[in-house]
Amino acid sequence: MKRVVIFGECMVELVSTSATELKKSFAGDTYNTAVYLKRNAPGLSVSYLTAIGEDFLSNELLFAMGDEQINTDHVYRCSKRNLGLYMVRTDKYGERTFAYWRDGSAATQTLNVMTQAPDNIEMFYFSGISVAILDVEQREKLFDLIKTLRSSGCRIVFDPNYRPRLWRDQQEAQEWMDKSYQVADIAFPGGDDHLALYGHTNADDVLAHLAPFGIGEVVMKNGAVGVHIVNHQGQFIVPVQTVTNVVDTTAAGDAFNGGYLAARLSGKNVTESASFGAMVAGTVIQHPGAIIPADTLRKAVTP
Ligand code: ADP
């Protein structure tokens, strides 16, 4: 069985459903990818590497991971810390506003409380958010771990997922993003992220920035515009079928990545995998929330 480890933070998600009611669930960029990867490639072993607290919400998250058949062998407990939390409010025009309480969450301590580094794995996945929430010492530990994994043949996958408020400033973010691209075998740059982080206004700018890193597989997402891929065979654009009934674009990129990797790890080529990732993302954005019900996804998408 192929083993994948996904590293990051899963938070409590509170969505206001009326003036007085909140719906609780669990989400976070890398966790969303873990869920969509496992759902679309049930034969894979998908472990989530993170730290959680000892509180009841942390216990509920463990059960949620169990429901999704995500392995918790790399979930560590951090006493005196809690899960991060975010809240989403949608106004009457459908505009969503997010508020976060994640500073000092248990996940910010993952590399300090990890007792057994993952090894013998096929793939390791992390994002710019996974890096941003760590202090510099832990970032160095993360890159040491990645170096060790890479030298054992593990493929490293990176999505920048730029969130300006998690970084000291833009320059710090650029430095760590570039360091991350440097160790990536597969990268998922997003058009919006590169515009905000580097001022890139088109795919050529993004791909030119990434060229010196020698990444084997670059998969650039750009909403409904299409997916640009660069690998050893050259550069291609995979068209995306436009979704007109967009309900909520939260986790579109995460869902794409999960679907893409599920297809790649099942032996599909890059073009087939991009179409599959787009199908998963295109389904997710037609439903509210980061993680849509499993049967809703199953009815729309067949792995
Ligand atoms: P991110 O969430 O990382 O900003 P994008 O907005 O580029 O990423 O969206 C990720 C993927 O979601 C796209 O590659 C595409 O497959 C799908 N997607 C997003 N918006 C649409 C849309 N309007 N119609 C169809 N697919 C979409």
PDB file of C-alpha atoms in Angstrom, residues 61-221:
ATOM      1  CA  LEU A  61     -11.313  15.924  15.276  1.00  0.00           C
ATOM      2  CA  LEU A  62      -9.689  12.525  15.793  1.00  0.00           C
ATOM      3  CA  PHE A  63     -13.088  10.882  15.291  1.00  0.00           C
ATOM      4  CA  ALA A  64     -13.677  12.988  12.167  1.00  0.00           C
ATOM      5  CA  MET A  65     -10.333  11.804  10.780  1.00  0.00           C
ATOM      6  CA  GLY A  66     -11.364   8.241  11.572  1.00  0.00           C
ATOM      7  CA  ASP A  67     -14.623   8.742   9.645  1.00  0.00           C
ATOM      8  CA  GLU A  68     -12.566   9.873   6.652  1.00  0.00           C
ATOM      9  CA  GLN A  69     -10.186   6.908   7.101  1.00  0.00           C
ATOM     10  CA  ILE A  70      -7.242   9.239   7.542  1.00  0.00           C
ATOM     11  CA  ASN A  71      -4.502   7.662   9.637  1.00  0.00           C
ATOM     12  CA  THR A  72      -3.805   9.379  12.936  1.00  0.00           C
ATOM     13  CA  ASP A  73      -0.460   7.671  13.591  1.00  0.00           C
ATOM     14  CA  HIS A  74       1.248  11.058  13.148  1.00  0.00           C
ATOM     15  CA  VAL A  75      -1.204  13.144  15.165  1.00  0.00           C
ATOM     16  CA  TYR A  76       0.510  14.316  18.352  1.00  0.00           C
ATOM     17  CA  ARG A  77      -1.018  15.705  21.536  1.00  0.00           C
ATOM     18  CA  CYS A  78       0.127  19.026  22.862  1.00  0.00           C
ATOM     19  CA  SER A  79      -1.067  19.673  26.395  1.00  0.00           C
ATOM     20  CA  LYS A  80      -2.077  23.238  27.274  1.00  0.00           C
ATOM     21  CA  ARG A  81      -2.816  24.095  23.613  1.00  0.00           C
ATOM     22  CA  ASN A  82      -6.084  23.931  21.697  1.00  0.00           C
ATOM     23  CA  LEU A  83      -7.150  23.561  18.096  1.00  0.00           C
ATOM     24  CA  GLY A  84      -7.178  26.725  16.022  1.00  0.00           C
ATOM     25  CA  LEU A  85     -10.607  28.002  15.061  1.00  0.00           C
ATOM     26  CA  TYR A  86     -12.158  30.050  12.308  1.00  0.00           C
ATOM     27  CA  MET A  87     -15.604  31.376  11.698  1.00  0.00           C
ATOM     28  CA  VAL A  88     -17.326  32.083   8.416  1.00  0.00           C
ATOM     29  CA  ARG A  89     -20.218  34.456   7.925  1.00  0.00           C
ATOM     30  CA  THR A  90     -22.041  34.839   4.632  1.00  0.00           C
ATOM     31  CA  ASP A  91     -23.941  38.075   4.087  1.00  0.00           C
ATOM     32  CA  LYS A  92     -27.173  38.437   2.132  1.00  0.00           C
ATOM     33  CA  TYR A  93     -25.200  39.024  -1.092  1.00  0.00           C
ATOM     34  CA  GLY A  94     -23.354  35.717  -0.688  1.00  0.00           C
ATOM     35  CA  GLU A  95     -20.056  37.411   0.282  1.00  0.00           C
ATOM     36  CA  ARG A  96     -18.107  35.419   2.866  1.00  0.00           C
ATOM     37  CA  THR A  97     -16.074  36.905   5.702  1.00  0.00           C
ATOM     38  CA  PHE A  98     -13.585  34.867   7.738  1.00  0.00           C
ATOM     39  CA  ALA A  99     -12.299  35.458  11.272  1.00  0.00           C
ATOM     40  CA  TYR A 100      -9.439  33.341  12.665  1.00  0.00           C
ATOM     41  CA  TRP A 101      -8.256  32.372  16.142  1.00  0.00           C
ATOM     42  CA  ARG A 102      -5.206  30.243  15.405  1.00  0.00           C
ATOM     43  CA  ASP A 103      -2.206  31.986  17.000  1.00  0.00           C
ATOM     44  CA  GLY A 104      -0.461  29.580  19.361  1.00  0.00           C
ATOM     45  CA  SER A 105      -2.687  26.637  18.381  1.00  0.00           C
ATOM     46  CA  ALA A 106      -1.472  23.094  19.061  1.00  0.00           C
ATOM     47  CA  ALA A 107      -0.479  22.687  15.400  1.00  0.00           C
ATOM     48  CA  THR A 108       2.055  25.518  15.716  1.00  0.00           C
ATOM     49  CA  GLN A 109       4.043  23.113  17.939  1.00  0.00           C
ATOM     50  CA  THR A 110       3.934  20.010  15.731  1.00  0.00           C
ATOM     51  CA  LEU A 111       7.658  19.744  15.067  1.00  0.00           C
ATOM     52  CA  ASN A 112       8.399  20.293  18.775  1.00  0.00           C
ATOM     53  CA  VAL A 113       6.147  17.455  19.954  1.00  0.00           C
ATOM     54  CA  MET A 114       6.663  14.976  17.096  1.00  0.00           C
ATOM     55  CA  THR A 115       8.329  11.889  18.551  1.00  0.00           C
ATOM     56  CA  GLN A 116       8.535   9.709  15.462  1.00  0.00           C
ATOM     57  CA  ALA A 117       9.399  11.331  12.125  1.00  0.00           C
ATOM     58  CA  PRO A 118       7.591   9.777   9.157  1.00  0.00           C
ATOM     59  CA  ASP A 119       9.724   7.463   7.048  1.00  0.00           C
ATOM     60  CA  ASN A 120       9.235   4.891   4.315  1.00  0.00           C
ATOM     61  CA  ILE A 121       6.680   7.030   2.550  1.00  0.00           C
ATOM     62  CA  GLU A 122       5.946   7.619  -1.117  1.00  0.00           C
ATOM     63  CA  MET A 123       4.881  11.248  -0.840  1.00  0.00           C
ATOM     64  CA  PHE A 124       5.029  14.168   1.625  1.00  0.00           C
ATOM     65  CA  TYR A 125       2.665  17.120   1.136  1.00  0.00           C
ATOM     66  CA  PHE A 126       2.834  20.549   2.764  1.00  0.00           C
ATOM     67  CA  SER A 127       1.728  24.107   2.048  1.00  0.00           C
ATOM     68  CA  GLY A 128       2.817  27.665   2.663  1.00  0.00           C
ATOM     69  CA  ILE A 129       0.374  27.719   5.585  1.00  0.00           C
ATOM     70  CA  SER A 130       2.067  24.637   7.104  1.00  0.00           C
ATOM     71  CA  VAL A 131       5.348  26.612   7.060  1.00  0.00           C
ATOM     72  CA  ALA A 132       3.929  30.017   8.039  1.00  0.00           C
ATOM     73  CA  ILE A 133       2.459  28.851  11.355  1.00  0.00           C
ATOM     74  CA  LEU A 134       5.826  27.497  12.603  1.00  0.00           C
ATOM     75  CA  ASP A 135       8.570  29.484  14.314  1.00  0.00           C
ATOM     76  CA  VAL A 136      11.914  29.644  12.495  1.00  0.00           C
ATOM     77  CA  GLU A 137      13.456  26.808  14.529  1.00  0.00           C
ATOM     78  CA  GLN A 138      10.644  24.454  13.590  1.00  0.00           C
ATOM     79  CA  ARG A 139      10.782  25.565   9.959  1.00  0.00           C
ATOM     80  CA  GLU A 140      14.415  24.447   9.923  1.00  0.00           C
ATOM     81  CA  LYS A 141      13.386  21.094  11.460  1.00  0.00           C
ATOM     82  CA  LEU A 142      10.741  20.740   8.750  1.00  0.00           C
ATOM     83  CA  PHE A 143      13.280  21.323   5.986  1.00  0.00           C
ATOM     84  CA  ASP A 144      15.677  18.843   7.612  1.00  0.00           C
ATOM     85  CA  LEU A 145      12.881  16.268   7.635  1.00  0.00           C
ATOM     86  CA  ILE A 146      12.076  17.010   3.983  1.00  0.00           C
ATOM     87  CA  LYS A 147      15.736  16.611   3.053  1.00  0.00           C
ATOM     88  CA  THR A 148      15.902  13.214   4.744  1.00  0.00           C
ATOM     89  CA  LEU A 149      12.656  12.072   3.143  1.00  0.00           C
ATOM     90  CA  ARG A 150      13.752  13.253  -0.285  1.00  0.00           C
ATOM     91  CA  SER A 151      17.044  11.421  -0.074  1.00  0.00           C
ATOM     92  CA  SER A 152      15.094   8.214   0.617  1.00  0.00           C
ATOM     93  CA  GLY A 153      13.144   8.660  -2.631  1.00  0.00           C
ATOM     94  CA  CYS A 154      10.008  10.273  -1.198  1.00  0.00           C
ATOM     95  CA  ARG A 155       8.378  12.822  -3.523  1.00  0.00           C
ATOM     96  CA  ILE A 156       7.710  16.246  -2.003  1.00  0.00           C
ATOM     97  CA  VAL A 157       4.564  18.161  -2.950  1.00  0.00           C
ATOM     98  CA  PHE A 158       4.027  21.859  -2.210  1.00  0.00           C
ATOM     99  CA  ASP A 159       1.185  24.370  -2.586  1.00  0.00           C
ATOM    100  CA  PRO A 160       2.040  27.954  -1.558  1.00  0.00           C
ATOM    101  CA  ASN A 161      -1.460  28.908  -0.339  1.00  0.00           C
ATOM    102  CA  TYR A 162      -0.277  32.409   0.506  1.00  0.00           C
ATOM    103  CA  ARG A 163      -2.001  33.995   3.527  1.00  0.00           C
ATOM    104  CA  PRO A 164      -0.324  37.398   4.111  1.00  0.00           C
ATOM    105  CA  ARG A 165      -1.399  37.746   7.741  1.00  0.00           C
ATOM    106  CA  LEU A 166       0.445  34.570   8.742  1.00  0.00           C
ATOM    107  CA  TRP A 167       3.807  36.058   7.658  1.00  0.00           C
ATOM    108  CA  ARG A 168       5.883  38.854   9.189  1.00  0.00           C
ATOM    109  CA  ASP A 169       6.034  40.545   5.785  1.00  0.00           C
ATOM    110  CA  GLN A 170       5.960  39.745   2.088  1.00  0.00           C
ATOM    111  CA  GLN A 171       9.729  39.336   1.873  1.00  0.00           C
ATOM    112  CA  GLU A 172       9.743  36.677   4.597  1.00  0.00           C
ATOM    113  CA  ALA A 173       6.959  34.858   2.775  1.00  0.00           C
ATOM    114  CA  GLN A 174       8.825  34.977  -0.544  1.00  0.00           C
ATOM    115  CA  GLU A 175      11.993  33.576   1.042  1.00  0.00           C
ATOM    116  CA  TRP A 176      10.230  30.582   2.599  1.00  0.00           C
ATOM    117  CA  MET A 177       8.032  29.950  -0.422  1.00  0.00           C
ATOM    118  CA  ASP A 178      11.091  29.870  -2.666  1.00  0.00           C
ATOM    119  CA  LYS A 179      12.841  27.559  -0.197  1.00  0.00           C
ATOM    120  CA  SER A 180       9.796  25.300  -0.401  1.00  0.00           C
ATOM    121  CA  TYR A 181       9.702  25.340  -4.204  1.00  0.00           C
ATOM    122  CA  GLN A 182      13.394  24.451  -4.111  1.00  0.00           C
ATOM    123  CA  VAL A 183      12.624  21.073  -2.478  1.00  0.00           C
ATOM    124  CA  ALA A 184       9.404  20.307  -4.391  1.00  0.00           C
ATOM    125  CA  ASP A 185       8.989  17.509  -6.919  1.00  0.00           C
ATOM    126  CA  ILE A 186       5.388  18.541  -7.611  1.00  0.00           C
ATOM    127  CA  ALA A 187       4.177  22.136  -7.104  1.00  0.00           C
ATOM    128  CA  PHE A 188       0.686  23.619  -7.242  1.00  0.00           C
ATOM    129  CA  PRO A 189       1.129  27.371  -7.702  1.00  0.00           C
ATOM    130  CA  GLY A 190      -2.100  29.360  -7.874  1.00  0.00           C
ATOM    131  CA  GLY A 191      -2.581  32.421 -10.085  1.00  0.00           C
ATOM    132  CA  ASP A 192      -4.051  34.532  -7.254  1.00  0.00           C
ATOM    133  CA  ASP A 193      -1.295  33.538  -4.809  1.00  0.00           C
ATOM    134  CA  HIS A 194       1.459  34.491  -7.235  1.00  0.00           C
ATOM    135  CA  LEU A 195      -0.184  37.801  -8.027  1.00  0.00           C
ATOM    136  CA  ALA A 196      -0.379  38.705  -4.341  1.00  0.00           C
ATOM    137  CA  LEU A 197       3.020  37.312  -3.360  1.00  0.00           C
ATOM    138  CA  TYR A 198       5.267  38.123  -6.335  1.00  0.00           C
ATOM    139  CA  GLY A 199       3.169  40.459  -8.499  1.00  0.00           C
ATOM    140  CA  HIS A 200       2.994  37.873 -11.312  1.00  0.00           C
ATOM    141  CA  THR A 201       0.171  38.794 -13.659  1.00  0.00           C
ATOM    142  CA  ASN A 202       0.103  35.773 -15.968  1.00  0.00           C
ATOM    143  CA  ALA A 203       1.086  32.126 -16.261  1.00  0.00           C
ATOM    144  CA  ASP A 204       4.326  32.934 -18.109  1.00  0.00           C
ATOM    145  CA  ASP A 205       5.502  35.075 -15.165  1.00  0.00           C
ATOM    146  CA  VAL A 206       4.716  32.274 -12.725  1.00  0.00           C
ATOM    147  CA  LEU A 207       6.386  29.574 -14.795  1.00  0.00           C
ATOM    148  CA  ALA A 208       9.457  31.751 -15.439  1.00  0.00           C
ATOM    149  CA  HIS A 209       9.831  32.315 -11.683  1.00  0.00           C
ATOM    150  CA  LEU A 210       9.626  28.577 -11.020  1.00  0.00           C
ATOM    151  CA  ALA A 211      11.914  27.441 -13.867  1.00  0.00           C
ATOM    152  CA  PRO A 212      15.217  27.829 -11.919  1.00  0.00           C
ATOM    153  CA  PHE A 213      13.935  25.499  -9.175  1.00  0.00           C
ATOM    154  CA  GLY A 214      13.870  22.527 -11.555  1.00  0.00           C
ATOM    155  CA  ILE A 215      10.549  21.201 -10.246  1.00  0.00           C
ATOM    156  CA  GLY A 216       9.647  18.007 -12.124  1.00  0.00           C
ATOM    157  CA  GLU A 217       5.899  18.673 -12.262  1.00  0.00           C
ATOM    158  CA  VAL A 218       4.412  22.169 -12.041  1.00  0.00           C
ATOM    159  CA  VAL A 219       0.614  22.267 -12.003  1.00  0.00           C
ATOM    160  CA  MET A 220      -0.649  25.827 -12.034  1.00  0.00           C
ATOM    161  CA  LYS A 221      -4.275  26.430 -11.076  1.00  0.00           C
TER     162      LYS A 221
END
